[in-house]
Amino acid sequence: MPLENLYCLRCNQELEAGHKSVALYMFAQTVGVRPRQKSGARRICFCPQCSVSLAMGPAPEGALNVAAWQMIRDLVGAHPALTEAAWDDLSGVVDELPATGTEGILPPARTAGYFEF
Ligand SMILES: [Zn+2]
């Protein structure tokens, strides 16, 4: 079975397995109707930069969009880890430059995907 290719819904960046992202899961089910029916579940992904950008931006149009936007705002507002992940992706290029002659001056390189406070 091929692995599901996931792309950020906003910027279309491919999100590889293990890549930091925000996933929204959505399904529909009937209530008070027999037989009870349930749709398949969909997963919608946003990269950290788009998640933070959306959360900081104005409320979108449409009731479903607003509901999703409020959930992302909850995540971004509850803990700085997602914002840091967004910055981490942006500064990743700089971190990969060799630090020649600066041993002992710069802090040791961070291990990928892990933050120490
Ligand atoms: Zn994105």
mmCIF file of N, CA and C and ligand atoms in Angstrom:
data_model
loop_
_atom_site.group_PDB
_atom_site.id
_atom_site.type_symbol
_atom_site.label_atom_id
_atom_site.label_comp_id
_atom_site.label_asym_id
_atom_site.label_seq_id
_atom_site.Cartn_x
_atom_site.Cartn_y
_atom_site.Cartn_z
ATOM 1 N N MET A 1 0.853 -1.196 0.000
ATOM 2 C CA MET A 1 0.000 0.000 0.000
ATOM 3 C C MET A 1 0.888 1.245 0.000
ATOM 4 N N PRO A 2 0.719 2.115 -0.982
ATOM 5 C CA PRO A 2 1.583 3.303 -1.018
ATOM 6 C C PRO A 2 1.286 4.230 0.150
ATOM 7 N N LEU A 3 2.324 4.870 0.659
ATOM 8 C CA LEU A 3 2.129 5.808 1.750
ATOM 9 C C LEU A 3 1.407 7.044 1.219
ATOM 10 N N GLU A 4 0.541 7.569 2.047
ATOM 11 C CA GLU A 4 -0.209 8.767 1.695
ATOM 12 C C GLU A 4 0.759 9.945 1.576
ATOM 13 N N ASN A 5 0.742 10.600 0.423
ATOM 14 C CA ASN A 5 1.558 11.795 0.278
ATOM 15 C C ASN A 5 0.822 12.976 0.883
ATOM 16 N N LEU A 6 1.464 13.651 1.800
ATOM 17 C CA LEU A 6 0.809 14.748 2.482
ATOM 18 C C LEU A 6 1.449 16.072 2.087
ATOM 19 N N TYR A 7 0.606 17.022 1.817
ATOM 20 C CA TYR A 7 1.061 18.350 1.451
ATOM 21 C C TYR A 7 0.382 19.373 2.340
ATOM 22 N N CYS A 8 1.116 20.420 2.656
ATOM 23 C CA CYS A 8 0.517 21.528 3.397
ATOM 24 C C CYS A 8 -0.606 22.104 2.549
ATOM 25 N N LEU A 9 -1.791 22.231 3.149
ATOM 26 C CA LEU A 9 -2.958 22.694 2.396
ATOM 27 C C LEU A 9 -2.776 24.128 1.911
ATOM 28 N N ARG A 10 -1.935 24.894 2.602
ATOM 29 C CA ARG A 10 -1.813 26.322 2.286
ATOM 30 C C ARG A 10 -0.686 26.596 1.292
ATOM 31 N N CYS A 11 0.508 26.037 1.532
ATOM 32 C CA CYS A 11 1.651 26.373 0.681
ATOM 33 C C CYS A 11 2.042 25.211 -0.226
ATOM 34 N N ASN A 12 1.365 24.070 -0.079
ATOM 35 C CA ASN A 12 1.598 22.920 -0.949
ATOM 36 C C ASN A 12 2.964 22.268 -0.750
ATOM 37 N N GLN A 13 3.665 22.653 0.305
ATOM 38 C CA GLN A 13 4.941 22.021 0.629
ATOM 39 C C GLN A 13 4.703 20.564 1.008
ATOM 40 N N GLU A 14 5.533 19.674 0.486
ATOM 41 C CA GLU A 14 5.364 18.265 0.836
ATOM 42 C C GLU A 14 5.809 18.047 2.278
ATOM 43 N N LEU A 15 4.981 17.324 3.023
ATOM 44 C CA LEU A 15 5.300 17.024 4.413
ATOM 45 C C LEU A 15 5.664 15.546 4.493
ATOM 46 N N GLU A 16 6.950 15.288 4.580
ATOM 47 C CA GLU A 16 7.395 13.905 4.649
ATOM 48 C C GLU A 16 7.037 13.317 6.005
ATOM 49 N N ALA A 17 7.060 11.989 6.079
ATOM 50 C CA ALA A 17 6.769 11.303 7.338
ATOM 51 C C ALA A 17 7.704 11.818 8.418
ATOM 52 N N GLY A 18 7.128 12.164 9.560
ATOM 53 C CA GLY A 18 7.939 12.653 10.657
ATOM 54 C C GLY A 18 8.189 14.146 10.617
ATOM 55 N N HIS A 19 7.828 14.785 9.499
ATOM 56 C CA HIS A 19 7.968 16.238 9.401
ATOM 57 C C HIS A 19 7.015 16.894 10.391
ATOM 58 N N LYS A 20 7.460 17.978 11.008
ATOM 59 C CA LYS A 20 6.584 18.677 11.944
ATOM 60 C C LYS A 20 5.445 19.317 11.172
ATOM 61 N N SER A 21 4.243 19.138 11.681
ATOM 62 C CA SER A 21 3.084 19.724 11.015
ATOM 63 C C SER A 21 1.910 19.734 11.981
ATOM 64 N N VAL A 22 0.838 20.375 11.562
ATOM 65 C CA VAL A 22 -0.413 20.316 12.308
ATOM 66 C C VAL A 22 -1.405 19.553 11.447
ATOM 67 N N ALA A 23 -2.022 18.527 12.007
ATOM 68 C CA ALA A 23 -2.996 17.729 11.267
ATOM 69 C C ALA A 23 -4.387 17.976 11.831
ATOM 70 N N LEU A 24 -5.321 18.193 10.937
ATOM 71 C CA LEU A 24 -6.722 18.310 11.326
ATOM 72 C C LEU A 24 -7.445 17.086 10.801
ATOM 73 N N TYR A 25 -8.153 16.400 11.674
ATOM 74 C CA TYR A 25 -8.896 15.218 11.264
ATOM 75 C C TYR A 25 -10.373 15.571 11.214
ATOM 76 N N MET A 26 -11.013 15.113 10.177
ATOM 77 C CA MET A 26 -12.398 15.501 9.965
ATOM 78 C C MET A 26 -13.210 14.303 9.493
ATOM 79 N N PHE A 27 -14.358 14.111 10.098
ATOM 80 C CA PHE A 27 -15.290 13.118 9.570
ATOM 81 C C PHE A 27 -16.704 13.577 9.908
ATOM 82 N N ALA A 28 -17.642 13.029 9.195
ATOM 83 C CA ALA A 28 -19.042 13.388 9.420
ATOM 84 C C ALA A 28 -19.807 12.145 9.830
ATOM 85 N N GLN A 29 -20.772 12.309 10.715
ATOM 86 C CA GLN A 29 -21.635 11.174 11.027
ATOM 87 C C GLN A 29 -23.046 11.675 11.270
ATOM 88 N N THR A 30 -23.988 10.825 10.964
ATOM 89 C CA THR A 30 -25.382 11.199 11.182
ATOM 90 C C THR A 30 -25.708 11.070 12.667
ATOM 91 N N VAL A 31 -26.608 11.913 13.139
ATOM 92 C CA VAL A 31 -27.032 11.889 14.539
ATOM 93 C C VAL A 31 -28.556 11.760 14.566
ATOM 94 N N GLY A 32 -29.017 10.816 15.353
ATOM 95 C CA GLY A 32 -30.462 10.645 15.495
ATOM 96 C C GLY A 32 -31.132 10.033 14.274
ATOM 97 N N VAL A 33 -30.349 9.506 13.385
ATOM 98 C CA VAL A 33 -30.873 8.874 12.179
ATOM 99 C C VAL A 33 -30.411 7.429 12.168
ATOM 100 N N ARG A 34 -31.320 6.522 11.915
ATOM 101 C CA ARG A 34 -30.917 5.128 11.848
ATOM 102 C C ARG A 34 -31.032 4.620 10.433
ATOM 103 N N PRO A 35 -30.079 3.844 9.917
ATOM 104 C CA PRO A 35 -28.852 3.481 10.632
ATOM 105 C C PRO A 35 -27.883 4.653 10.739
ATOM 106 N N ARG A 36 -27.079 4.650 11.805
ATOM 107 C CA ARG A 36 -26.085 5.703 11.959
ATOM 108 C C ARG A 36 -25.029 5.541 10.878
ATOM 109 N N GLN A 37 -24.733 6.613 10.187
ATOM 110 C CA GLN A 37 -23.738 6.567 9.126
ATOM 111 C C GLN A 37 -22.558 7.441 9.484
ATOM 112 N N LYS A 38 -21.405 6.996 9.003
ATOM 113 C CA LYS A 38 -20.173 7.716 9.309
ATOM 114 C C LYS A 38 -19.358 7.800 8.030
ATOM 115 N N SER A 39 -18.917 8.973 7.701
ATOM 116 C CA SER A 39 -18.097 9.144 6.496
ATOM 117 C C SER A 39 -16.676 8.681 6.772
ATOM 118 N N GLY A 40 -15.895 8.570 5.739
ATOM 119 C CA GLY A 40 -14.469 8.331 5.920
ATOM 120 C C GLY A 40 -13.832 9.545 6.560
ATOM 121 N N ALA A 41 -12.684 9.328 7.232
ATOM 122 C CA ALA A 41 -11.984 10.440 7.873
ATOM 123 C C ALA A 41 -10.983 11.042 6.899
ATOM 124 N N ARG A 42 -10.878 12.349 6.939
ATOM 125 C CA ARG A 42 -9.895 13.056 6.119
ATOM 126 C C ARG A 42 -8.865 13.683 7.034
ATOM 127 N N ARG A 43 -7.630 13.711 6.543
ATOM 128 C CA ARG A 43 -6.585 14.398 7.290
ATOM 129 C C ARG A 43 -6.121 15.590 6.476
ATOM 130 N N ILE A 44 -6.134 16.749 7.095
ATOM 131 C CA ILE A 44 -5.684 17.982 6.450
ATOM 132 C C ILE A 44 -4.452 18.454 7.215
ATOM 133 N N CYS A 45 -3.390 18.776 6.500
ATOM 134 C CA CYS A 45 -2.133 19.139 7.159
ATOM 135 C C CYS A 45 -1.711 20.561 6.835
ATOM 136 N N PHE A 46 -1.067 21.180 7.818
ATOM 137 C CA PHE A 46 -0.425 22.474 7.624
ATOM 138 C C PHE A 46 0.991 22.402 8.149
ATOM 139 N N CYS A 47 1.955 22.966 7.428
ATOM 140 C CA CYS A 47 3.332 23.043 7.913
ATOM 141 C C CYS A 47 3.370 24.036 9.075
ATOM 142 N N PRO A 48 4.420 23.980 9.908
ATOM 143 C CA PRO A 48 4.471 24.882 11.071
ATOM 144 C C PRO A 48 4.363 26.357 10.693
ATOM 145 N N GLN A 49 5.068 26.773 9.630
ATOM 146 C CA GLN A 49 5.024 28.193 9.237
ATOM 147 C C GLN A 49 3.609 28.635 8.899
ATOM 148 N N CYS A 50 2.905 27.811 8.120
ATOM 149 C CA CYS A 50 1.542 28.178 7.728
ATOM 150 C C CYS A 50 0.612 28.146 8.937
ATOM 151 N N SER A 51 0.816 27.196 9.848
ATOM 152 C CA SER A 51 -0.022 27.125 11.054
ATOM 153 C C SER A 51 0.102 28.405 11.860
ATOM 154 N N VAL A 52 1.349 28.836 12.081
ATOM 155 C CA VAL A 52 1.581 30.036 12.879
ATOM 156 C C VAL A 52 1.046 31.259 12.133
ATOM 157 N N SER A 53 1.316 31.302 10.836
ATOM 158 C CA SER A 53 0.861 32.426 10.018
ATOM 159 C C SER A 53 -0.665 32.529 10.029
ATOM 160 N N LEU A 54 -1.335 31.382 9.907
ATOM 161 C CA LEU A 54 -2.804 31.373 9.939
ATOM 162 C C LEU A 54 -3.319 31.834 11.296
ATOM 163 N N ALA A 55 -2.687 31.315 12.351
ATOM 164 C CA ALA A 55 -3.146 31.621 13.710
ATOM 165 C C ALA A 55 -2.987 33.107 14.022
ATOM 166 N N MET A 56 -1.926 33.711 13.487
ATOM 167 C CA MET A 56 -1.661 35.134 13.745
ATOM 168 C C MET A 56 -2.537 36.025 12.862
ATOM 169 N N GLY A 57 -3.030 35.480 11.774
ATOM 170 C CA GLY A 57 -3.785 36.272 10.807
ATOM 171 C C GLY A 57 -5.229 36.475 11.215
ATOM 172 N N PRO A 58 -5.960 37.227 10.399
ATOM 173 C CA PRO A 58 -7.379 37.493 10.688
ATOM 174 C C PRO A 58 -8.226 36.249 10.485
ATOM 175 N N ALA A 59 -9.407 36.243 11.071
ATOM 176 C CA ALA A 59 -10.319 35.112 10.939
ATOM 177 C C ALA A 59 -10.690 34.914 9.467
ATOM 178 N N PRO A 60 -10.685 33.663 9.006
ATOM 179 C CA PRO A 60 -11.046 33.417 7.611
ATOM 180 C C PRO A 60 -12.550 33.473 7.402
ATOM 181 N N GLU A 61 -12.953 33.396 6.149
ATOM 182 C CA GLU A 61 -14.374 33.358 5.793
ATOM 183 C C GLU A 61 -14.899 31.933 5.943
ATOM 184 N N GLY A 62 -16.143 31.791 6.342
ATOM 185 C CA GLY A 62 -16.766 30.470 6.327
ATOM 186 C C GLY A 62 -16.714 29.787 7.678
ATOM 187 N N ALA A 63 -17.829 29.172 8.075
ATOM 188 C CA ALA A 63 -17.949 28.585 9.406
ATOM 189 C C ALA A 63 -16.937 27.464 9.631
ATOM 190 N N LEU A 64 -16.719 26.603 8.623
ATOM 191 C CA LEU A 64 -15.771 25.506 8.790
ATOM 192 C C LEU A 64 -14.350 26.043 8.906
ATOM 193 N N ASN A 65 -14.025 27.027 8.089
ATOM 194 C CA ASN A 65 -12.700 27.622 8.150
ATOM 195 C C ASN A 65 -12.443 28.263 9.501
ATOM 196 N N VAL A 66 -13.463 28.933 10.031
ATOM 197 C CA VAL A 66 -13.317 29.585 11.332
ATOM 198 C C VAL A 66 -13.099 28.533 12.425
ATOM 199 N N ALA A 67 -13.830 27.416 12.341
ATOM 200 C CA ALA A 67 -13.674 26.358 13.342
ATOM 201 C C ALA A 67 -12.247 25.807 13.306
ATOM 202 N N ALA A 68 -11.716 25.561 12.110
ATOM 203 C CA ALA A 68 -10.354 25.046 11.981
ATOM 204 C C ALA A 68 -9.349 26.080 12.465
ATOM 205 N N TRP A 69 -9.578 27.343 12.117
ATOM 206 C CA TRP A 69 -8.685 28.431 12.506
ATOM 207 C C TRP A 69 -8.612 28.552 14.027
ATOM 208 N N GLN A 70 -9.761 28.396 14.694
ATOM 209 C CA GLN A 70 -9.772 28.487 16.156
ATOM 210 C C GLN A 70 -8.990 27.333 16.793
ATOM 211 N N MET A 71 -9.070 26.157 16.188
ATOM 212 C CA MET A 71 -8.324 25.014 16.729
ATOM 213 C C MET A 71 -6.821 25.234 16.573
ATOM 214 N N ILE A 72 -6.417 25.754 15.407
ATOM 215 C CA ILE A 72 -4.988 26.016 15.189
ATOM 216 C C ILE A 72 -4.513 27.109 16.143
ATOM 217 N N ARG A 73 -5.336 28.124 16.360
ATOM 218 C CA ARG A 73 -4.986 29.186 17.313
ATOM 219 C C ARG A 73 -4.797 28.626 18.716
ATOM 220 N N ASP A 74 -5.644 27.673 19.085
ATOM 221 C CA ASP A 74 -5.506 27.020 20.395
ATOM 222 C C ASP A 74 -4.129 26.385 20.529
ATOM 223 N N LEU A 75 -3.715 25.655 19.474
ATOM 224 C CA LEU A 75 -2.429 24.949 19.515
ATOM 225 C C LEU A 75 -1.274 25.932 19.574
ATOM 226 N N VAL A 76 -1.326 26.929 18.687
ATOM 227 C CA VAL A 76 -0.218 27.887 18.607
ATOM 228 C C VAL A 76 -0.128 28.687 19.903
ATOM 229 N N GLY A 77 -1.295 29.017 20.480
ATOM 230 C CA GLY A 77 -1.309 29.835 21.673
ATOM 231 C C GLY A 77 -0.966 29.068 22.946
ATOM 232 N N ALA A 78 -1.160 27.750 22.934
ATOM 233 C CA ALA A 78 -1.015 26.975 24.165
ATOM 234 C C ALA A 78 0.444 26.683 24.497
ATOM 235 N N HIS A 79 1.305 26.622 23.481
ATOM 236 C CA HIS A 79 2.700 26.243 23.717
ATOM 237 C C HIS A 79 3.573 26.826 22.619
ATOM 238 N N PRO A 80 4.764 27.309 22.965
ATOM 239 C CA PRO A 80 5.613 27.938 21.932
ATOM 240 C C PRO A 80 6.313 26.942 21.004
ATOM 241 N N ALA A 81 6.128 25.634 21.230
ATOM 242 C CA ALA A 81 6.885 24.647 20.456
ATOM 243 C C ALA A 81 6.622 24.756 18.948
ATOM 244 N N LEU A 82 5.365 25.020 18.584
ATOM 245 C CA LEU A 82 5.019 25.085 17.158
ATOM 246 C C LEU A 82 5.652 26.322 16.512
ATOM 247 N N THR A 83 5.610 27.433 17.220
ATOM 248 C CA THR A 83 6.240 28.657 16.705
ATOM 249 C C THR A 83 7.739 28.444 16.556
ATOM 250 N N GLU A 84 8.338 27.765 17.531
ATOM 251 C CA GLU A 84 9.773 27.484 17.451
ATOM 252 C C GLU A 84 10.084 26.562 16.284
ATOM 253 N N ALA A 85 9.188 25.583 16.023
ATOM 254 C CA ALA A 85 9.390 24.692 14.885
ATOM 255 C C ALA A 85 9.353 25.483 13.580
ATOM 256 N N ALA A 86 8.464 26.468 13.512
ATOM 257 C CA ALA A 86 8.369 27.305 12.317
ATOM 258 C C ALA A 86 9.662 28.081 12.103
ATOM 259 N N TRP A 87 10.213 28.648 13.174
ATOM 260 C CA TRP A 87 11.472 29.384 13.081
ATOM 261 C C TRP A 87 12.622 28.440 12.783
ATOM 262 N N ASP A 88 12.554 27.261 13.363
ATOM 263 C CA ASP A 88 13.612 26.273 13.185
ATOM 264 C C ASP A 88 13.752 25.905 11.710
ATOM 265 N N ASP A 89 12.606 25.722 11.034
ATOM 266 C CA ASP A 89 12.639 25.391 9.615
ATOM 267 C C ASP A 89 13.260 26.519 8.810
ATOM 268 N N LEU A 90 12.954 27.757 9.193
ATOM 269 C CA LEU A 90 13.478 28.905 8.457
ATOM 270 C C LEU A 90 14.974 29.073 8.677
ATOM 271 N N SER A 91 15.450 28.758 9.887
ATOM 272 C CA SER A 91 16.854 28.971 10.202
ATOM 273 C C SER A 91 17.688 27.726 9.935
ATOM 274 N N GLY A 92 17.057 26.660 9.456
ATOM 275 C CA GLY A 92 17.767 25.405 9.227
ATOM 276 C C GLY A 92 18.946 25.555 8.280
ATOM 277 N N VAL A 93 18.789 26.393 7.261
ATOM 278 C CA VAL A 93 19.850 26.587 6.282
ATOM 279 C C VAL A 93 21.076 27.194 6.955
ATOM 280 N N VAL A 94 20.841 28.148 7.833
ATOM 281 C CA VAL A 94 21.945 28.820 8.518
ATOM 282 C C VAL A 94 22.676 27.843 9.428
ATOM 283 N N ASP A 95 21.906 26.985 10.114
ATOM 284 C CA ASP A 95 22.497 26.036 11.048
ATOM 285 C C ASP A 95 23.427 25.041 10.354
ATOM 286 N N GLU A 96 23.160 24.808 9.061
ATOM 287 C CA GLU A 96 23.941 23.792 8.367
ATOM 288 C C GLU A 96 25.285 24.319 7.879
ATOM 289 N N LEU A 97 25.517 25.616 7.966
ATOM 290 C CA LEU A 97 26.806 26.169 7.565
ATOM 291 C C LEU A 97 27.879 25.691 8.534
ATOM 292 N N PRO A 98 29.065 25.324 8.011
ATOM 293 C CA PRO A 98 30.120 24.857 8.916
ATOM 294 C C PRO A 98 30.610 25.997 9.802
ATOM 295 N N ALA A 99 30.803 25.679 11.064
ATOM 296 C CA ALA A 99 31.268 26.680 12.017
ATOM 297 C C ALA A 99 32.765 26.497 12.224
ATOM 298 N N THR A 100 33.545 26.910 11.255
ATOM 299 C CA THR A 100 34.991 26.692 11.316
ATOM 300 C C THR A 100 35.622 27.672 12.285
ATOM 301 N N GLY A 101 36.459 27.142 13.148
ATOM 302 C CA GLY A 101 37.215 27.984 14.064
ATOM 303 C C GLY A 101 36.394 28.582 15.188
ATOM 304 N N THR A 102 35.189 28.079 15.378
ATOM 305 C CA THR A 102 34.362 28.647 16.438
ATOM 306 C C THR A 102 34.041 27.604 17.493
ATOM 307 N N GLU A 103 34.739 26.485 17.472
ATOM 308 C CA GLU A 103 34.481 25.447 18.471
ATOM 309 C C GLU A 103 34.640 26.041 19.865
ATOM 310 N N GLY A 104 33.712 25.727 20.729
ATOM 311 C CA GLY A 104 33.798 26.230 22.088
ATOM 312 C C GLY A 104 33.173 27.602 22.260
ATOM 313 N N ILE A 105 32.864 28.263 21.157
ATOM 314 C CA ILE A 105 32.213 29.573 21.241
ATOM 315 C C ILE A 105 30.716 29.416 21.012
ATOM 316 N N LEU A 106 30.379 28.726 19.926
ATOM 317 C CA LEU A 106 28.968 28.495 19.633
ATOM 318 C C LEU A 106 28.468 27.308 20.446
ATOM 319 N N PRO A 107 27.209 27.346 20.845
ATOM 320 C CA PRO A 107 26.648 26.178 21.533
ATOM 321 C C PRO A 107 26.605 24.987 20.581
ATOM 322 N N PRO A 108 26.628 23.769 21.123
ATOM 323 C CA PRO A 108 26.581 22.604 20.245
ATOM 324 C C PRO A 108 25.307 22.591 19.410
ATOM 325 N N ALA A 109 25.410 22.037 18.215
ATOM 326 C CA ALA A 109 24.263 22.003 17.304
ATOM 327 C C ALA A 109 23.114 21.229 17.943
ATOM 328 N N ARG A 110 21.948 21.749 17.744
ATOM 329 C CA ARG A 110 20.762 21.080 18.268
ATOM 330 C C ARG A 110 20.525 19.780 17.508
ATOM 331 N N THR A 111 20.049 18.774 18.205
ATOM 332 C CA THR A 111 19.674 17.548 17.511
ATOM 333 C C THR A 111 18.332 17.772 16.844
ATOM 334 N N ALA A 112 18.173 17.170 15.692
ATOM 335 C CA ALA A 112 16.992 17.425 14.878
ATOM 336 C C ALA A 112 15.718 17.063 15.621
ATOM 337 N N GLY A 113 14.748 17.925 15.564
ATOM 338 C CA GLY A 113 13.421 17.623 16.079
ATOM 339 C C GLY A 113 13.305 17.617 17.583
ATOM 340 N N TYR A 114 14.319 18.134 18.278
ATOM 341 C CA TYR A 114 14.222 18.089 19.725
ATOM 342 C C TYR A 114 14.707 19.412 20.310
ATOM 343 N N PHE A 115 13.961 19.945 21.228
ATOM 344 C CA PHE A 115 14.300 21.212 21.857
ATOM 345 C C PHE A 115 14.552 21.028 23.351
ATOM 346 N N GLU A 116 15.602 21.616 23.819
ATOM 347 C CA GLU A 116 15.828 21.618 25.260
ATOM 348 C C GLU A 116 15.617 23.028 25.768
ATOM 349 N N PHE A 117 14.923 23.149 26.866
ATOM 350 C CA PHE A 117 14.675 24.483 27.416
ATOM 351 C C PHE A 117 15.610 24.735 28.596
HETATM 352 ZN ZN ZN B 1 2.621 25.454 4.532
#
